[in-house]
Each structure stands twice: as C-alpha cells, then as structure tokens.
Coordinates of N, CA and C and ligand atoms in Angstrom, one line a residue:
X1 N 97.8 169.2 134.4 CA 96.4 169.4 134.0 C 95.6 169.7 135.2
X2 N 94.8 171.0 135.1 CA 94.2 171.3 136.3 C 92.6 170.5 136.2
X3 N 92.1 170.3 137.0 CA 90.8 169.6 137.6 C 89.9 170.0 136.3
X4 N 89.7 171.1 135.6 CA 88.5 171.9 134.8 C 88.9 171.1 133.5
X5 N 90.4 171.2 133.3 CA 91.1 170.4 132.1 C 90.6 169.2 131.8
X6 N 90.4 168.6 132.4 CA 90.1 167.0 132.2 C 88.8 167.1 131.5
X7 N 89.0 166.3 130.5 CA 87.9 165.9 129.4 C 87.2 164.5 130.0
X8 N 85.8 165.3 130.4 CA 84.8 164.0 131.0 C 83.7 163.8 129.9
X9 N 83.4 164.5 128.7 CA 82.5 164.0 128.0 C 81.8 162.7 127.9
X10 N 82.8 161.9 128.4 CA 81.9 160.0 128.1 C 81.3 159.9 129.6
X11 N 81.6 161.2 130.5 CA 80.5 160.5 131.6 C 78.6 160.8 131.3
X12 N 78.7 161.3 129.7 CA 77.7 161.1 129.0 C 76.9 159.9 128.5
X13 N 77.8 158.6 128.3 CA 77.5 157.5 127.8 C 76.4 156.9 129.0
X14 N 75.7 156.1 128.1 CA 74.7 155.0 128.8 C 74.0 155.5 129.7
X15 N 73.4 154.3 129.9 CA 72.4 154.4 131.2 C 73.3 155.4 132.9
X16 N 74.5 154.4 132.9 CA 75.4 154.9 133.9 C 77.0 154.9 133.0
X17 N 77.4 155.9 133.4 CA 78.8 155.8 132.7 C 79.8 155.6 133.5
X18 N 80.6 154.3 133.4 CA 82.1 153.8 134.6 C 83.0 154.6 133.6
X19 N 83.0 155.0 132.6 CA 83.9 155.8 132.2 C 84.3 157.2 132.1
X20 N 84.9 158.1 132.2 CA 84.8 158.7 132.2 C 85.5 160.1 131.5
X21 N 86.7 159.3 131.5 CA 87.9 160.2 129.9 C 88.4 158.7 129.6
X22 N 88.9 158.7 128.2 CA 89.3 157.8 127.2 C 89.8 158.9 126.5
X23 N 90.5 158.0 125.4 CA 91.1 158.6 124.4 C 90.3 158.9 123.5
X24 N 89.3 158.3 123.2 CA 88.3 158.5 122.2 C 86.8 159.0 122.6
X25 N 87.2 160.3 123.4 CA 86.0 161.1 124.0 C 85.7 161.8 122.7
X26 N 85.8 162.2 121.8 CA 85.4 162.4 120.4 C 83.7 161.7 120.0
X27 N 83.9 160.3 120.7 CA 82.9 159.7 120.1 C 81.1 160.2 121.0
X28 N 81.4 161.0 121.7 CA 80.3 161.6 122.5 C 79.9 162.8 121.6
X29 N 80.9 163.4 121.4 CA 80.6 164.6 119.8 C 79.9 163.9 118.9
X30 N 80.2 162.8 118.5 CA 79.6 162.6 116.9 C 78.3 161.8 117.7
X31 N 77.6 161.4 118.6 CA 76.9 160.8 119.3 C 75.9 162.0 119.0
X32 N 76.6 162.8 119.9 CA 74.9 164.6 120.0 C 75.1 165.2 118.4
X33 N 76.1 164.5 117.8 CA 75.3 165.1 116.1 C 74.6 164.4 115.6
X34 N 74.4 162.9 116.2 CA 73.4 162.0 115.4 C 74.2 160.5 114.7
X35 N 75.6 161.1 114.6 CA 76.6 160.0 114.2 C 77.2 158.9 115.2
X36 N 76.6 157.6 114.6 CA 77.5 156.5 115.7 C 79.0 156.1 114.7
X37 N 79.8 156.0 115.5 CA 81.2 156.1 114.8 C 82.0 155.4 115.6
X38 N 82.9 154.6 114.5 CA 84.0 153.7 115.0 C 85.3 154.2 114.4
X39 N 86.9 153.6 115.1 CA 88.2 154.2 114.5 C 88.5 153.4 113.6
X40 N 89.1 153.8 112.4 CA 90.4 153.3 111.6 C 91.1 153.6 111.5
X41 N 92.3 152.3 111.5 CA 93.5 153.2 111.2 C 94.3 153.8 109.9
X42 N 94.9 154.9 110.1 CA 95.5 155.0 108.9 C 96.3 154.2 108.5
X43 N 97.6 153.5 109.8 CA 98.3 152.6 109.0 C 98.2 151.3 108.3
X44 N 96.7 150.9 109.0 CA 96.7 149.6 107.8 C 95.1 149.6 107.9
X45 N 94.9 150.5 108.2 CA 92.7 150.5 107.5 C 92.4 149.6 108.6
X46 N 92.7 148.8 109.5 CA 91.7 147.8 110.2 C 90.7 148.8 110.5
X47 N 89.2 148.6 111.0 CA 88.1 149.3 111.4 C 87.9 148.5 112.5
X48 N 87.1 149.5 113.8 CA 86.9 149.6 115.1 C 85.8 150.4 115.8
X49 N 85.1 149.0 116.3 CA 83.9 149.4 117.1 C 83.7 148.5 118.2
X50 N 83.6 149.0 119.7 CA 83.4 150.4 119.7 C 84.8 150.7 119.1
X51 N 85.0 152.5 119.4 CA 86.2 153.1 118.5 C 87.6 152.8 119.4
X52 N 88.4 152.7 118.9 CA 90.2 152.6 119.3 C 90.5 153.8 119.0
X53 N 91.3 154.0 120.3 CA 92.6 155.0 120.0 C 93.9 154.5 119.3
X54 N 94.5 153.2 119.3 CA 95.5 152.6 119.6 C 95.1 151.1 118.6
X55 N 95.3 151.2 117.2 CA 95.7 149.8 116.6 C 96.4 148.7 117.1
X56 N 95.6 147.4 117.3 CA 96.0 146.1 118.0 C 96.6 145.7 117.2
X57 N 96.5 145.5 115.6 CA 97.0 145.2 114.6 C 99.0 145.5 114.0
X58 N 98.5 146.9 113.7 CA 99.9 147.4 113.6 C 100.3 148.5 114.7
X59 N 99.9 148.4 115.8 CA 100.2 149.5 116.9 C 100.2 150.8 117.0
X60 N 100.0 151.1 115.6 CA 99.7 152.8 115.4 C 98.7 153.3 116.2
X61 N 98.7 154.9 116.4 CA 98.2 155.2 116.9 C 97.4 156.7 116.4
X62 N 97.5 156.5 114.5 CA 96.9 157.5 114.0 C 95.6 157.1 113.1
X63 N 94.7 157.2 113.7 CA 93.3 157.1 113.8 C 92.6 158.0 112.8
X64 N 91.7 157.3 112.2 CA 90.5 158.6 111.4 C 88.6 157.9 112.3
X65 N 88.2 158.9 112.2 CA 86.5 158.3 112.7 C 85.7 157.9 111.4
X66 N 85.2 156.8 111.2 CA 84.0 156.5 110.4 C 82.9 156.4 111.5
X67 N 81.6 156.6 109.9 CA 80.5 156.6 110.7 C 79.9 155.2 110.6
X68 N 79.3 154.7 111.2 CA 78.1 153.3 111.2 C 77.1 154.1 110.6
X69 N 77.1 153.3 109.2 CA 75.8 153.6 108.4 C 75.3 152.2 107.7
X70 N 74.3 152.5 106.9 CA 73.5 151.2 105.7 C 73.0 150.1 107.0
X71 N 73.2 148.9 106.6 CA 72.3 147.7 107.2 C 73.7 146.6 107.2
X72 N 73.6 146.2 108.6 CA 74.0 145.4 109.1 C 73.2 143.7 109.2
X73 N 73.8 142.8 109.5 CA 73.1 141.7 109.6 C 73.3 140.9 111.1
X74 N 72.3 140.7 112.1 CA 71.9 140.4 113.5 C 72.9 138.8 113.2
X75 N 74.5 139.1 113.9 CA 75.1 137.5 113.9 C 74.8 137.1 115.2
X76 N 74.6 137.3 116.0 CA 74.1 136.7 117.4 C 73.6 137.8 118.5
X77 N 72.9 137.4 119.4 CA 72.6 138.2 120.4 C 72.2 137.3 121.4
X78 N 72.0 138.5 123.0 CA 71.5 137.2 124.2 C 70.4 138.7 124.8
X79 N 69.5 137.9 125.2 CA 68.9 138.6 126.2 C 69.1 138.6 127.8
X80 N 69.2 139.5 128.6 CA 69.7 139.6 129.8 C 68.4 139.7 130.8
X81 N 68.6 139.0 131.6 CA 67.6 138.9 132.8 C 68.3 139.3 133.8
X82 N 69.5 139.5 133.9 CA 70.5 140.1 134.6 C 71.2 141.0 134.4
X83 N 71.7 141.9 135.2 CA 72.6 143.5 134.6 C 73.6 143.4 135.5
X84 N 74.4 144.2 135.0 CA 75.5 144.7 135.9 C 74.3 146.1 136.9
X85 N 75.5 146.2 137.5 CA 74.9 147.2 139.3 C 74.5 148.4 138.6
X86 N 73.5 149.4 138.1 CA 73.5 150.3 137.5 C 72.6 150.6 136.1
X87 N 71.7 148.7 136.3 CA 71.3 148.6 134.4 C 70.1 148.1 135.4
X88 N 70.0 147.3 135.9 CA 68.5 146.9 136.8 C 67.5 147.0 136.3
X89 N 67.3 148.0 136.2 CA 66.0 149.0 135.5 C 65.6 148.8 134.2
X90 N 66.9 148.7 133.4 CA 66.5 148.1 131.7 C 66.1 146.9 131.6
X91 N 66.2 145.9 132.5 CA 66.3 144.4 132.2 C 64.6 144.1 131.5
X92 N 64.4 143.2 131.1 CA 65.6 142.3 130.2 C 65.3 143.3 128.9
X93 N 66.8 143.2 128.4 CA 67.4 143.5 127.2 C 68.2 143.1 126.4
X94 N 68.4 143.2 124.9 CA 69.0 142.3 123.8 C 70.0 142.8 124.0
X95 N 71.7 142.2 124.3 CA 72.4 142.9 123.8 C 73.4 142.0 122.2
X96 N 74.0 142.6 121.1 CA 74.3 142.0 120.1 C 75.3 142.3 119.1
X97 N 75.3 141.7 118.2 CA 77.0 141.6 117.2 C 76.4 141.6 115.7
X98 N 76.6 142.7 115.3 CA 75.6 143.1 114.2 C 77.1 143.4 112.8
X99 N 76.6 142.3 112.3 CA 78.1 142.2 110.8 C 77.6 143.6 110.0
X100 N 78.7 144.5 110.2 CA 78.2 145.5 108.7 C 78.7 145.3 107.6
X101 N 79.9 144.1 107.4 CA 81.0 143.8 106.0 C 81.9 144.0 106.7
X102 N 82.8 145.7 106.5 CA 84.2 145.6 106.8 C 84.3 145.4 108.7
X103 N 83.4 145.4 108.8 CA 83.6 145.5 111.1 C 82.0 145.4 111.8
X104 N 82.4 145.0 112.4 CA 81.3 144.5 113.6 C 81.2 144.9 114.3
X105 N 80.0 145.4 114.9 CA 79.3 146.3 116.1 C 79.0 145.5 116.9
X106 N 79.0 146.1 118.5 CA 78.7 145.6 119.7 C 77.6 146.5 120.1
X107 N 76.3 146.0 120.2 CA 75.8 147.3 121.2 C 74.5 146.5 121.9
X108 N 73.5 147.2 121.8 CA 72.2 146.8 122.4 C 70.7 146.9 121.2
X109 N 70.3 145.9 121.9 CA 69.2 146.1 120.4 C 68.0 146.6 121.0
X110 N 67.3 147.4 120.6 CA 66.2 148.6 120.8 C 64.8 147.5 121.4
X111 N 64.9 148.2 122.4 CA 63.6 147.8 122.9 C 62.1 147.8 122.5
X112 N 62.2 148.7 121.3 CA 60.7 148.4 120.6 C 61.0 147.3 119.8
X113 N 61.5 146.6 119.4 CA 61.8 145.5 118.8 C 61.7 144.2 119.8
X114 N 60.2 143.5 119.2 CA 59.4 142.8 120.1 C 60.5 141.4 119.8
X115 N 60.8 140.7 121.3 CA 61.4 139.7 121.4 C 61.3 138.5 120.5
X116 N 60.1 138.7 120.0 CA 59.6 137.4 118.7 C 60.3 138.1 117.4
X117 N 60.8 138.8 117.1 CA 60.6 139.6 115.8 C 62.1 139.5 115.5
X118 N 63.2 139.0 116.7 CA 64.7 139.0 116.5 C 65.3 137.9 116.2
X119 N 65.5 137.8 114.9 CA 66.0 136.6 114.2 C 67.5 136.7 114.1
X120 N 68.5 135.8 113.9 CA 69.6 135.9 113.6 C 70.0 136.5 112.2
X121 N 70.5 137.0 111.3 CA 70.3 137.5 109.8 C 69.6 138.8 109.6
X122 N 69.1 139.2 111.1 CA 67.7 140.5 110.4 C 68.9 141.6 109.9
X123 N 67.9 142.5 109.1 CA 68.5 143.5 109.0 C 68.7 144.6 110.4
X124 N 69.8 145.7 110.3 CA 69.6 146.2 111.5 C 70.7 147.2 111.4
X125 N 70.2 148.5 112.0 CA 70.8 149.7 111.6 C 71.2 150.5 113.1
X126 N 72.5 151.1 113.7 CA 72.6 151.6 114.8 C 72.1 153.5 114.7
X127 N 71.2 153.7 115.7 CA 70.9 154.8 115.9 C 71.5 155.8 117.4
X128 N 71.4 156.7 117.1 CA 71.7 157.6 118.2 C 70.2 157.3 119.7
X129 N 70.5 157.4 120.9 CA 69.1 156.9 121.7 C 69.8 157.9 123.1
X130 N 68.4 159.1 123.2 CA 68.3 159.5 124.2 C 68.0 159.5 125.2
X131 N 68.7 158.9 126.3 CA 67.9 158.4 127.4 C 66.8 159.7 128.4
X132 N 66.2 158.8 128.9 CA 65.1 159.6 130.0 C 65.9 160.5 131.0
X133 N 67.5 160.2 131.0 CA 67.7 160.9 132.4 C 68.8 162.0 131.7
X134 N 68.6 161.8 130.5 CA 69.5 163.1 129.8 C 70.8 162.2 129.5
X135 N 71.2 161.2 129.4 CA 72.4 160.5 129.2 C 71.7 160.2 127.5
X136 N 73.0 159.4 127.2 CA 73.4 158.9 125.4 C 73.6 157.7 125.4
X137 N 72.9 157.3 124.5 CA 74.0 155.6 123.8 C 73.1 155.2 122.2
X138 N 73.5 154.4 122.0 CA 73.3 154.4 120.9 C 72.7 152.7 120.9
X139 N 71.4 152.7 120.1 CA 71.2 151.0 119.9 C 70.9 150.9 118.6
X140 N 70.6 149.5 118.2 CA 70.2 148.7 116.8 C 69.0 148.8 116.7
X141 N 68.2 149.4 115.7 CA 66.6 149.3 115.0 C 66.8 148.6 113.8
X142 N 65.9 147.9 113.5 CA 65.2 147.5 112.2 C 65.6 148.3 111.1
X143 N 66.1 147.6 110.2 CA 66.6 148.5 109.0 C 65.8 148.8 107.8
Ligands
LIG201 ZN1 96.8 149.5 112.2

C-alpha cells in the first residue's frame, strides 16, 4: 500500500483526532451525510456503538451500519473539569451513556444544554456537530 492509499478519513473526527485509519472509517461518510451510525453484526445481531469492525460476541467479522435515531434516555453522565492533552479548550463538558433499547451510546452532551437542565432519564437524541476548525463529531441534544 503506497502512502496516498492509506484511508485517513477519521483524522476527521473530534476536536483532535489520535486516530487515524480503523476499520470502520465508513463512519466519517455517514457523519458528513448527517447519519450517526453504529455496527451490527450479521452473525448474531449484537449492536455497536461506537461502531465495530469485529464482533466480541461471536467473532465475526461481517458487519452491517445502523443509524442512531428516535430518543434515547440520559443513564449517566460526568462533567469534566479536566481533558485529555488536545480538549483544554472545551472544558467543562458532559460526557454520557445514553440507553436507546437495543444499544447504548457513548458520546458527549451538547453544550447548549444548560448544566441545570441534565437529569438522569432525559430524553436525548445524537446529532451530527460541526466544529469551528472544520473537524466532525457528533453529540446528544434534547429530544
Ligand atoms: Zn456477532
């Protein structure tokens, strides 16, 4: 594989991206169409978010993309007064575990959502979020 070959699409993600090919650079595609998306597997349906290439369950490794849609429910979250080397600048921010039924999201909860207003149980929907420096990620709004 020559240098041009390499698939960097996820040095798209977040604020700063330590990533930068995975197996599921796919999910940077459905990101700039507006779609937040996790894997399942064909061999036994578990669902995955963020997305897997690779079933922990039955080991398979043949994958389909669902999308994160409808309303989730806020099971916990923490606010961070502290970042890793590269987030500084967002602090403080919610990050959270949002039940949708069949799988559970990891992400960050939207900053117009005033710190009094975040209850455990809220409703809560993941959106596409374009950053100020031209990067992508996706956070939780109000459903
Ligand atoms: Zn499986």
């Amino acid at each position: 594989m020559s240098k041009k070959d390499i698939d960097t699409r996820f040095n798209k993600f977040g604020t700063i991206s330590f990533t930068s090919t995975t197996k599921v650079n796919d999910f940077i595609d459905k990101l700039e169409a507006g779609k937040v998306s996790g894997t399942n597997c064909k061999g036994c349906g578990a669902m995955y978010f963020p997305p897997r290439a690779d079933c922990c369950k039955c080991f398979s490794s043949s994958m389909d993309w669902f999308d994160i849609s409808g309303k989730g429910r806020l099971v916990t979250y923490s606010k961070l007064e502290y970042a890793p080397i590269g987030f500084e600048n967002d602090l403080p921010y919610c990050i959270a575990v949002v039940d949708f039924g069949e799988y559970k999201a990891f992400g960050r909860i939207s900053g117009d959502i005033a710190d009094s207003e975040i209850k455990e149980g809220m409703e809560l929907k993941a959106v596409v979020n374009k950053l100020p420096n031209g990067q992508i990620n996706y956070v939780f709004e109000k459903a």
